[in-house]
Short mmCIF file of C-alpha atoms in Angstrom, two decimals:
data_model
loop_
_atom_site.label_atom_id
_atom_site.label_comp_id
_atom_site.label_asym_id
_atom_site.label_seq_id
_atom_site.Cartn_x
_atom_site.Cartn_y
_atom_site.Cartn_z
CA MET A 1447 -16.23 -5.63 23.97
CA MET A 1448 -12.75 -4.82 25.29
CA ARG A 1449 -12.52 -2.53 28.26
CA LYS A 1450 -9.62 -0.49 29.32
CA ALA A 1451 -8.59 -0.21 33.01
CA ASN A 1452 -10.10 2.79 34.79
CA GLU A 1453 -12.26 3.62 31.90
CA LEU A 1454 -15.74 4.79 32.96
CA THR A 1455 -18.22 3.09 30.67
CA TYR A 1456 -21.41 4.93 31.49
CA LEU A 1457 -23.93 5.45 28.64
CA LYS A 1458 -26.00 8.60 28.30
CA GLU A 1459 -29.70 8.54 28.59
CA SER A 1460 -31.53 8.75 25.26
CA ALA A 1461 -32.78 12.39 24.60
CA SER A 1462 -36.42 13.02 25.11
CA GLN A 1463 -38.64 14.10 22.22
CA THR A 1464 -42.13 15.51 22.31
CA ALA A 1465 -45.04 13.01 22.40
CA GLY A 1466 -46.61 14.96 19.55
CA PRO A 1467 -50.23 15.54 18.73
CA TYR A 1468 -50.93 11.82 17.90
CA VAL A 1469 -49.68 10.29 21.24
CA HIS A 1470 -53.03 8.75 21.55
CA ILE A 1471 -52.45 6.40 18.66
CA GLY A 1472 -49.68 4.68 20.55
CA LEU A 1473 -50.70 5.11 24.21
CA ALA A 1474 -54.54 5.31 24.08
CA PRO A 1475 -55.66 4.16 20.61
CA LYS A 1476 -59.30 4.10 21.42
CA GLN A 1477 -59.14 7.85 22.07
CA ALA A 1478 -57.46 8.21 18.54
CA GLY A 1479 -60.59 6.57 17.15
CA PHE A 1480 -59.75 2.96 16.63
CA ASP A 1481 -59.75 -0.38 18.20
CA ILE A 1482 -56.65 -2.50 17.92
CA PHE A 1483 -55.58 -4.00 21.27
CA ASP A 1484 -57.65 -6.49 23.31
CA ASN A 1485 -56.23 -4.90 26.59
CA ASN A 1486 -56.25 -1.16 26.87
CA PHE A 1487 -54.37 0.69 29.53
CA GLY A 1488 -56.68 3.28 31.15
CA SER A 1489 -57.64 5.70 33.83
CA VAL A 1490 -59.47 3.35 36.17
CA LEU A 1491 -57.02 2.02 38.76
CA ALA A 1492 -59.37 0.68 41.41
CA GLY A 1493 -61.82 -2.15 41.09
CA ALA A 1494 -64.91 -2.86 43.25
CA LYS A 1495 -62.80 -4.94 45.66
CA THR A 1496 -59.89 -2.48 46.03
CA LYS A 1497 -59.41 -1.54 49.57
CA GLY A 1498 -59.47 2.15 50.64
CA GLU A 1499 -61.54 5.23 50.05
CA HIS A 1500 -62.54 5.31 46.40
CA ILE A 1501 -61.97 8.69 44.88
CA ARG A 1502 -61.85 10.51 41.51
CA ILE A 1503 -59.17 12.92 40.58
CA GLU A 1504 -60.30 15.36 37.94
CA GLY A 1505 -58.69 18.41 36.41
CA ARG A 1506 -57.44 20.31 33.37
CA VAL A 1507 -53.98 21.24 32.08
CA ILE A 1508 -53.76 24.91 31.05
CA ASP A 1509 -51.25 26.71 28.87
CA GLY A 1510 -49.68 30.07 29.23
CA SER A 1511 -52.55 31.82 27.41
CA GLY A 1512 -55.15 30.26 29.81
CA THR A 1513 -56.28 27.88 27.13
CA VAL A 1514 -57.14 24.33 28.25
CA LEU A 1515 -55.02 21.58 26.59
CA ARG A 1516 -57.19 19.04 24.82
CA ASP A 1517 -54.37 16.74 23.56
CA VAL A 1518 -52.55 16.07 26.82
CA LEU A 1519 -51.78 12.53 28.24
CA LEU A 1520 -51.14 12.08 31.91
CA GLU A 1521 -49.97 9.12 33.85
CA ILE A 1522 -50.22 8.66 37.67
CA TRP A 1523 -48.28 6.34 39.98
CA GLN A 1524 -49.24 5.95 43.65
CA ALA A 1525 -49.19 3.70 46.76
CA ASN A 1526 -52.21 1.60 47.80
CA ALA A 1527 -54.41 2.57 50.67
CA ALA A 1528 -51.98 1.01 53.09
CA GLY A 1529 -49.11 3.26 51.68
CA LYS A 1530 -47.23 0.58 49.74
CA TYR A 1531 -46.15 0.59 46.23
CA ALA A 1532 -46.73 -2.57 44.21
CA HIS A 1533 -43.05 -2.86 43.31
CA PRO A 1534 -40.27 -5.12 44.49
CA ALA A 1535 -38.06 -2.17 45.59
CA ASP A 1536 -40.72 -1.23 48.22
CA ARG A 1537 -39.70 -3.18 51.36
CA GLN A 1538 -41.97 -1.47 53.84
CA ALA A 1539 -43.80 -3.94 56.10
CA LYS A 1540 -47.16 -3.10 54.73
CA PRO A 1541 -49.70 -5.25 52.84
CA LEU A 1542 -50.10 -5.26 49.00
CA ASP A 1543 -53.58 -5.21 47.43
CA LYS A 1544 -53.76 -7.74 44.71
CA THR A 1545 -56.36 -5.61 43.04
CA PHE A 1546 -54.41 -2.58 42.74
CA ARG A 1547 -51.36 -1.78 40.57
CA GLY A 1548 -51.27 1.92 41.31
CA TRP A 1549 -50.71 3.11 37.80
CA GLY A 1550 -53.08 4.69 35.38
CA ARG A 1551 -53.03 6.53 32.13
CA GLY A 1552 -55.57 9.14 31.07
CA CYS A 1553 -56.17 11.75 28.45
CA SER A 1554 -57.80 15.16 28.41
CA ASP A 1555 -61.11 14.92 26.65
CA PHE A 1556 -60.99 16.25 23.12
CA GLU A 1557 -63.99 18.59 23.73
CA THR A 1558 -63.81 19.58 27.37
CA GLY A 1559 -60.17 19.13 28.09
CA ILE A 1560 -60.97 17.40 31.39
CA TYR A 1561 -59.01 14.32 32.52
CA THR A 1562 -60.12 11.97 35.21
CA PHE A 1563 -58.60 9.07 37.15
CA ASP A 1564 -60.76 6.63 39.33
CA THR A 1565 -58.64 5.32 42.12
CA VAL A 1566 -58.31 4.99 45.89
CA LYS A 1567 -56.70 7.52 48.25
CA PRO A 1568 -53.15 6.36 48.90
CA GLY A 1569 -51.72 5.81 52.45
CA ALA A 1570 -48.54 7.64 53.56
CA VAL A 1571 -45.30 6.31 52.34
CA ILE A 1572 -41.93 6.40 54.18
CA GLY A 1573 -39.63 9.11 52.70
CA ARG A 1574 -35.88 9.62 52.77
CA ASN A 1575 -34.17 9.30 56.05
CA ARG A 1576 -37.30 7.78 57.69
CA ARG A 1577 -39.33 11.02 57.37
CA PRO A 1578 -42.83 9.95 56.28
CA MET A 1579 -44.24 11.71 53.22
CA ALA A 1580 -47.96 12.90 53.21
CA PRO A 1581 -50.22 10.90 50.92
CA HIS A 1582 -49.64 11.78 47.39
CA VAL A 1583 -50.08 10.79 43.85
CA ASN A 1584 -47.24 11.10 41.37
CA PHE A 1585 -48.03 12.69 37.95
CA TRP A 1586 -46.18 12.53 34.61
CA ILE A 1587 -47.50 14.86 31.76
CA VAL A 1588 -46.71 14.72 28.14
CA ALA A 1589 -48.15 16.38 25.05
CA ARG A 1590 -47.40 18.16 21.85
CA GLY A 1591 -45.11 21.19 22.62
CA ILE A 1592 -43.82 19.45 25.89
CA ASN A 1593 -40.23 18.54 24.97
CA ILE A 1594 -39.59 16.39 28.04
CA GLY A 1595 -42.22 14.83 30.37
CA LEU A 1596 -43.17 16.99 33.29
CA SER A 1597 -43.18 15.43 36.80
CA THR A 1598 -45.30 16.77 39.64
CA ARG A 1599 -47.21 15.41 42.67
CA MET A 1600 -50.81 15.81 43.90
CA TYR A 1601 -51.32 16.11 47.66
CA PHE A 1602 -54.69 16.04 49.35
CA SER A 1603 -56.47 19.05 50.86
CA ASP A 1604 -57.89 17.04 53.80
CA GLU A 1605 -54.35 16.15 54.90
CA ALA A 1606 -53.27 19.61 56.13
CA ALA A 1607 -51.36 18.36 59.10
CA ALA A 1608 -49.39 15.73 57.14
CA ASN A 1609 -48.81 18.12 54.34
CA ALA A 1610 -47.37 20.70 56.70
CA ARG A 1611 -44.69 18.12 57.74
CA ASP A 1612 -44.12 16.64 54.21
CA PRO A 1613 -40.41 16.75 53.37
CA VAL A 1614 -41.02 17.40 49.67
CA LEU A 1615 -43.55 20.19 50.05
CA ASN A 1616 -41.17 21.80 52.54
CA LEU A 1617 -38.42 21.89 49.99
CA ILE A 1618 -40.42 24.43 48.06
CA GLU A 1619 -39.13 27.69 49.33
CA TRP A 1620 -42.13 29.75 48.36
CA GLU A 1621 -45.05 28.64 50.48
CA VAL A 1622 -47.59 30.07 48.07
CA ARG A 1623 -46.34 27.79 45.36
CA ARG A 1624 -46.99 24.67 47.50
CA GLN A 1625 -50.68 25.35 47.05
CA THR A 1626 -50.32 24.45 43.42
CA LEU A 1627 -49.86 20.81 44.46
CA ILE A 1628 -52.96 20.43 46.65
CA GLY A 1629 -55.90 18.61 45.04
CA GLN A 1630 -59.10 20.23 46.34
CA ARG A 1631 -61.65 17.72 47.98
CA GLU A 1632 -65.29 18.00 46.98
CA VAL A 1633 -68.23 15.59 47.44
CA ARG A 1634 -70.47 15.36 44.35
CA LYS A 1635 -73.59 13.17 44.62
CA GLY A 1636 -71.87 11.16 47.41
CA LYS A 1637 -68.72 10.59 45.31
CA VAL A 1638 -65.30 11.98 46.45
CA VAL A 1639 -63.61 14.12 43.88
CA TYR A 1640 -60.22 15.87 44.07
CA ARG A 1641 -59.90 18.78 41.62
CA PHE A 1642 -56.39 19.20 40.40
CA ASP A 1643 -55.65 21.66 37.64
CA ILE A 1644 -52.18 21.83 36.30
CA ASN A 1645 -50.88 25.22 35.00
CA LEU A 1646 -48.03 25.13 32.71
CA GLN A 1647 -47.15 28.80 32.97
CA GLY A 1648 -48.29 32.00 34.68
CA PRO A 1649 -48.49 33.29 38.17
CA ALA A 1650 -50.08 30.03 39.36
CA GLU A 1651 -47.57 27.75 37.46
CA THR A 1652 -47.66 24.35 39.03
CA VAL A 1653 -44.52 23.24 40.73
CA PHE A 1654 -42.64 20.64 38.53
CA PHE A 1655 -39.90 18.54 39.94
CA ASP A 1656 -36.55 17.51 38.52
CA VAL A 1657 -36.76 13.94 39.82
CA MET B 883 -42.67 -9.50 46.99
CA LYS B 884 -39.22 -11.00 46.55
CA GLU B 885 -36.33 -9.02 45.31
CA THR B 886 -34.87 -10.12 42.04
CA ASN B 887 -31.26 -9.65 40.84
CA ALA B 888 -32.15 -6.19 39.81
CA THR B 889 -30.80 -3.43 42.01
CA TYR B 890 -32.99 -0.51 42.97
CA GLY B 891 -31.45 2.67 44.10
CA GLU B 892 -31.68 6.33 43.39
CA PHE B 893 -31.32 7.37 39.77
CA TYR B 894 -28.40 9.40 38.74
CA GLN B 895 -29.16 12.99 38.31
CA ARG B 896 -30.75 13.54 34.88
CA ASP B 897 -28.26 15.25 32.49
CA ARG B 898 -30.49 18.03 31.26
CA THR B 899 -27.78 19.20 28.89
CA ILE B 900 -28.67 16.37 26.49
CA HIS B 901 -32.40 16.81 26.64
CA PRO B 902 -34.31 19.62 24.75
CA PRO B 903 -35.17 22.60 26.96
CA ALA B 904 -38.87 23.10 27.71
CA TYR B 905 -38.84 26.37 25.90
CA ALA B 906 -37.55 25.97 22.38
CA PRO B 907 -39.08 28.71 20.18
CA THR B 908 -38.09 27.10 16.80
CA TYR B 909 -40.69 24.44 17.81
CA LYS B 910 -43.48 26.98 18.13
CA THR B 911 -45.96 24.89 20.16
CA SER B 912 -43.44 24.71 23.05
CA VAL B 913 -43.59 28.52 23.69
CA LEU B 914 -46.95 28.50 25.63
CA ARG B 915 -46.54 25.04 26.96
CA SER B 916 -43.13 25.27 28.66
CA PRO B 917 -42.82 25.96 32.49
CA GLN B 918 -41.00 29.20 33.09
CA LYS B 919 -40.05 28.61 36.68
CA SER B 920 -37.12 26.30 37.69
CA LEU B 921 -37.79 22.77 38.32
CA ILE B 922 -37.48 21.87 42.05
CA SER B 923 -34.72 19.35 42.42
CA LEU B 924 -35.84 16.22 44.32
CA GLN B 925 -33.69 13.47 45.69
CA ASN B 926 -35.42 10.21 44.94
CA SER B 927 -37.68 8.53 47.41
CA LEU B 928 -39.69 5.36 46.90
CA SER B 929 -42.19 7.41 44.84
CA GLU B 930 -39.58 7.82 42.12
CA ILE B 931 -37.54 4.54 42.18
CA THR B 932 -40.62 2.36 42.02
CA GLY B 933 -42.99 2.27 39.03
CA PRO B 934 -45.63 0.07 37.34
CA VAL B 935 -44.70 -3.63 36.67
CA PHE B 936 -46.17 -5.08 33.46
CA SER B 937 -46.59 -8.75 32.53
CA ALA B 938 -46.46 -10.50 29.19
CA ASP B 939 -50.05 -11.69 29.57
CA GLU B 940 -51.28 -8.05 29.36
CA LEU B 941 -50.12 -7.97 25.71
CA GLY B 942 -51.74 -9.74 22.71
CA PRO B 943 -49.85 -12.10 20.33
CA LEU B 944 -49.76 -9.52 17.55
CA ASP B 945 -49.19 -6.37 19.56
CA HIS B 946 -45.59 -6.31 18.32
CA ASP B 947 -46.45 -7.01 14.66
CA LEU B 948 -47.69 -3.87 13.03
CA ILE B 949 -47.74 -5.54 9.72
CA MET B 950 -50.50 -7.83 10.89
CA ASN B 951 -52.12 -6.32 13.93
CA TYR B 952 -54.57 -4.25 11.89
CA ALA B 953 -54.59 -6.11 8.55
CA LYS B 954 -58.17 -6.44 7.44
CA GLU B 955 -58.36 -7.50 3.76
CA GLY B 956 -54.71 -7.56 2.98
CA LEU B 957 -51.26 -6.40 3.80
CA PRO B 958 -50.30 -2.81 4.53
CA ILE B 959 -48.58 -0.85 1.76
CA GLY B 960 -44.95 0.11 2.17
CA GLU B 961 -41.41 -1.13 2.93
CA ARG B 962 -41.44 -4.06 5.38
CA ILE B 963 -39.02 -3.51 8.19
CA ILE B 964 -37.96 -5.15 11.46
CA VAL B 965 -36.89 -2.86 14.27
CA HIS B 966 -34.91 -4.33 17.19
CA GLY B 967 -32.45 -3.23 19.87
CA TYR B 968 -31.84 -3.25 23.51
CA VAL B 969 -33.08 -1.14 26.39
CA LEU B 970 -30.16 -0.39 28.59
CA ASP B 971 -29.54 1.91 31.52
CA GLU B 972 -26.71 4.39 31.96
CA ASN B 973 -24.59 1.57 33.67
CA ALA B 974 -24.87 -0.21 30.27
CA ARG B 975 -26.94 -2.95 31.94
CA PRO B 976 -30.08 -4.37 30.26
CA VAL B 977 -33.49 -3.26 31.48
CA PRO B 978 -35.58 -6.41 31.41
CA ASN B 979 -39.35 -6.33 31.34
CA ALA B 980 -39.48 -2.64 30.08
CA LEU B 981 -42.68 -1.73 28.29
CA VAL B 982 -41.81 -0.36 24.84
CA GLU B 983 -44.71 1.25 23.09
CA VAL B 984 -44.38 2.59 19.52
CA TRP B 985 -46.70 4.63 17.11
CA GLN B 986 -46.12 6.01 13.71
CA ALA B 987 -47.49 7.29 10.48
CA ASN B 988 -48.15 4.94 7.54
CA ALA B 989 -45.98 4.65 4.44
CA GLY B 990 -47.60 7.81 3.04
CA GLY B 991 -46.93 9.82 6.12
CA ARG B 992 -50.55 9.82 7.34
CA TYR B 993 -51.60 8.85 10.96
CA ARG B 994 -54.70 7.01 11.81
CA HIS B 995 -55.97 9.74 14.12
CA LYS B 996 -59.12 11.81 14.24
CA LYS B 997 -56.98 14.99 14.26
CA ASP B 998 -54.73 14.18 11.26
CA THR B 999 -56.00 15.83 8.05
CA TYR B 1000 -52.98 15.39 5.75
CA ILE B 1001 -53.98 14.56 2.15
CA ALA B 1002 -52.16 11.21 2.09
CA PRO B 1003 -54.69 8.36 2.52
CA ILE B 1004 -55.29 6.16 5.49
CA ASP B 1005 -54.09 2.62 4.82
CA PRO B 1006 -57.10 0.32 5.56
CA ASN B 1007 -54.67 -2.39 6.67
CA PHE B 1008 -52.41 -0.35 8.91
CA GLY B 1009 -53.03 0.78 12.45
CA GLY B 1010 -49.70 2.23 13.29
CA CYS B 1011 -49.21 1.14 16.91
CA GLY B 1012 -47.60 -1.72 18.74
CA ARG B 1013 -45.95 -2.68 21.99
CA VAL B 1014 -43.62 -5.20 23.44
CA LEU B 1015 -41.86 -6.04 26.62
CA THR B 1016 -38.02 -6.42 26.69
CA ASP B 1017 -36.77 -9.87 27.49
CA ARG B 1018 -34.13 -10.68 30.29
CA ASP B 1019 -31.34 -9.26 28.20
CA GLY B 1020 -33.25 -6.11 27.60
CA HIS B 1021 -33.87 -6.99 23.87
CA TYR B 1022 -37.04 -6.04 22.00
CA VAL B 1023 -38.18 -6.53 18.43
CA TYR B 1024 -41.22 -5.59 16.35
CA ARG B 1025 -42.21 -5.65 12.81
CA THR B 1026 -43.66 -2.68 10.83
CA ILE B 1027 -43.89 -0.66 7.66
CA LYS B 1028 -41.38 2.13 7.21
CA PRO B 1029 -43.24 5.42 7.94
CA GLY B 1030 -43.21 8.16 5.44
CA PRO B 1031 -42.22 11.89 6.03
CA TYR B 1032 -44.99 14.42 6.27
CA PRO B 1033 -45.43 18.25 6.31
CA TRP B 1034 -46.59 20.10 9.38
CA ARG B 1035 -47.52 23.61 10.09
CA ASN B 1036 -44.63 25.08 12.15
CA ASN B 1037 -42.98 27.11 9.42
CA VAL B 1038 -45.17 26.61 6.36
CA ASN B 1039 -42.68 24.22 4.62
CA ASP B 1040 -41.44 22.15 7.55
CA TRP B 1041 -41.32 18.42 7.15
CA ARG B 1042 -40.85 15.66 9.74
CA PRO B 1043 -38.23 13.16 8.74
CA ALA B 1044 -39.54 9.61 8.92
CA HIS B 1045 -39.68 8.61 12.55
CA ILE B 1046 -41.35 6.17 15.01
CA HIS B 1047 -42.43 7.45 18.35
CA TYR B 1048 -41.26 5.46 21.34
CA SER B 1049 -42.65 5.37 24.96
CA LEU B 1050 -40.54 3.49 27.59
CA SER B 1051 -41.42 2.51 31.07
CA GLY B 1052 -38.55 0.84 32.96
CA SER B 1053 -38.31 -0.14 36.52
CA GLY B 1054 -38.86 3.18 38.20
CA PHE B 1055 -41.32 5.99 37.39
CA ALA B 1056 -38.46 8.56 37.19
CA GLN B 1057 -37.13 6.55 34.17
CA ARG B 1058 -40.32 7.28 32.18
CA LEU B 1059 -39.31 8.56 28.76
CA ILE B 1060 -40.85 9.43 25.46
CA THR B 1061 -38.59 9.78 22.40
CA GLN B 1062 -38.51 9.29 18.63
CA MET B 1063 -36.44 6.97 16.44
CA TYR B 1064 -35.11 8.27 13.11
CA PHE B 1065 -33.74 6.44 10.07
CA GLU B 1066 -30.06 6.58 8.97
CA GLY B 1067 -29.62 8.58 5.83
CA ASP B 1068 -32.81 10.59 5.94
CA PRO B 1069 -31.96 14.01 4.49
CA LEU B 1070 -34.72 15.70 6.51
CA ILE B 1071 -32.91 15.02 9.78
CA ALA B 1072 -30.72 18.00 9.18
CA ASN B 1073 -33.53 20.60 9.29
CA CYS B 1074 -36.16 19.06 11.63
CA PRO B 1075 -37.23 21.67 14.18
CA ILE B 1076 -38.26 19.06 16.73
CA LEU B 1077 -35.07 16.92 16.41
CA ARG B 1078 -33.13 20.24 16.62
CA THR B 1079 -34.55 21.13 19.97
CA ILE B 1080 -31.90 18.70 21.27
CA PRO B 1081 -28.75 20.75 22.07
CA SER B 1082 -26.17 17.95 21.78
CA GLU B 1083 -25.14 16.51 18.44
CA ALA B 1084 -24.10 13.19 20.15
CA ALA B 1085 -27.58 12.94 21.63
CA VAL B 1086 -29.16 13.51 18.24
CA ARG B 1087 -26.96 10.84 16.69
CA GLN B 1088 -28.17 8.41 19.42
CA LEU B 1089 -31.62 8.73 18.13
CA ILE B 1090 -30.79 7.70 14.48
CA ALA B 1091 -31.16 3.99 13.83
CA PRO B 1092 -28.67 2.39 11.46
CA LEU B 1093 -29.66 -0.04 8.85
CA ASP B 1094 -28.86 -3.54 10.16
CA GLN B 1095 -29.11 -5.68 7.06
CA ASN B 1096 -27.94 -8.84 8.83
CA ALA B 1097 -30.97 -8.84 11.07
CA GLY B 1098 -33.43 -8.63 8.23
CA VAL B 1099 -35.20 -11.49 6.59
CA GLN B 1100 -33.81 -12.38 3.08
CA LEU B 1101 -36.20 -11.56 0.27
CA ASP B 1102 -38.63 -10.13 2.79
CA SER B 1103 -37.67 -7.30 5.25
CA LEU B 1104 -34.87 -4.90 5.99
CA ALA B 1105 -33.97 -4.27 9.61
CA TYR B 1106 -32.95 -1.26 11.68
CA ARG B 1107 -31.14 -1.30 15.04
CA PHE B 1108 -32.27 1.05 17.76
CA ASP B 1109 -31.03 0.94 21.31
CA VAL B 1110 -32.70 3.16 24.03
CA VAL B 1111 -30.85 4.17 27.18
CA LEU B 1112 -32.84 4.87 30.35
CA ARG B 1113 -31.54 6.42 33.56
CA GLY B 1114 -29.16 4.23 35.59
CA ALA B 1115 -29.44 3.74 39.35
CA ARG B 1116 -26.77 4.08 41.99
CA ALA B 1117 -25.68 1.10 44.02
CA THR B 1118 -26.39 1.50 47.71
CA TRP B 1119 -22.89 0.56 49.05
CA PHE B 1120 -22.67 2.59 52.25
CA GLU B 1121 -26.12 3.72 53.20
CA ASN B 1122 -29.62 3.74 51.88
CA ALA B 1123 -31.44 7.01 52.54
CA VAL B 1124 -34.41 5.89 50.40
CA GLN B 1125 -35.53 3.32 52.92
CA ASP B 1126 -33.83 2.59 56.22
CA ASP B 1127 -33.49 -1.19 56.62
CA ASP B 1128 -34.47 -1.07 60.26
CA ALA B 1129 -37.99 0.23 59.34
CA MET B 1130 -38.44 -2.53 56.72
CA GLU B 1131 -39.65 -6.07 56.68
CA ARG B 1132 -36.99 -8.81 56.93
CA GLU B 1133 -36.71 -11.34 54.12
#
């Protein structure tokens, strides 16, 4: 291809389109009702040997009428217990955990609308300009009726001091809205569960980020 | 972990004028599922520029062959096609090792999904999903059956043009994208309420795959060409606010 001097040759990102009602076929075929791949990506991120505090994240995604979405797909991406991402761009001097990729994909249950992830609590990661970020899990949410994937973060209710200093939470001018990003810690039958509901609209609309 | 030739920086600000708005009332389902408050603009940190890394051994040998990956007693019914193209970034550089996942209806316009009740029959030999990793040049290819159009209840006589759903995972989680590929010449493209949520005509055209007859197999399959562009990253020429080198391990 011939280029002209001083010509900017950027391309434009492809436009997003909704994941549609049948997103499960492509991204979670077992939930769509059939078995096709030997290896299925799923919502269990941590194995028995994964280091750190083993936790479950559980919640619902709720629309503007208060109805729970039963066809939503969520992905999470997080650091390991030491606060390092399993990715070559992360050059922090911290150990990787071979048993932990830090990525999971889950769907709301067709009956209850509840999604779950079984993972470990991440450590703190360095933020921009050397300001540490509080431990958090990055969320990406797609469904029928969602035209472009929604990005948000879950922080941890038992990290109040770190959350108060977190550079991203502090970007949110309305302190009351920061609460929408806090997963609430519970202990159920000895298992640590963080409840994290995501509201697409309404007075308690979850904070979504343009990343 | 060693750095490869790839560069990892902040992604360019997403150009929201080429994407559908969250609230697009002609696509009715978006009305109650669209955030109403402004998105909070975030400069990228490690949380956005990193993302899951996939390896070829996670995929099966037929995962990119939708003609064969669910064939039970015979071959699926419909037009045999090859779809290929490049996953590029906004700098026009290839995105290697990107996970491309696709799903679609069968030749009659019916999805193999518990929730699809359209009258067209399920094809016993067609699953309708596949996946492939891009090679070092960003190229991907899969083989499938051309999907059929189908009606859906938006307005009572709305029809989706033939399309294949795409999910793309590049090097950073902020590049994550879901889109759809359409077929050159499909008359339903002009009136599709979902495609028309996109405000830019150029962005619509970028989702329409041309027939690429040279890439087909003679007396066997037609081919379509579909390139996908993910967000591009900025080079860190002067400073790196994402991670300060003093705080990092030396390599």
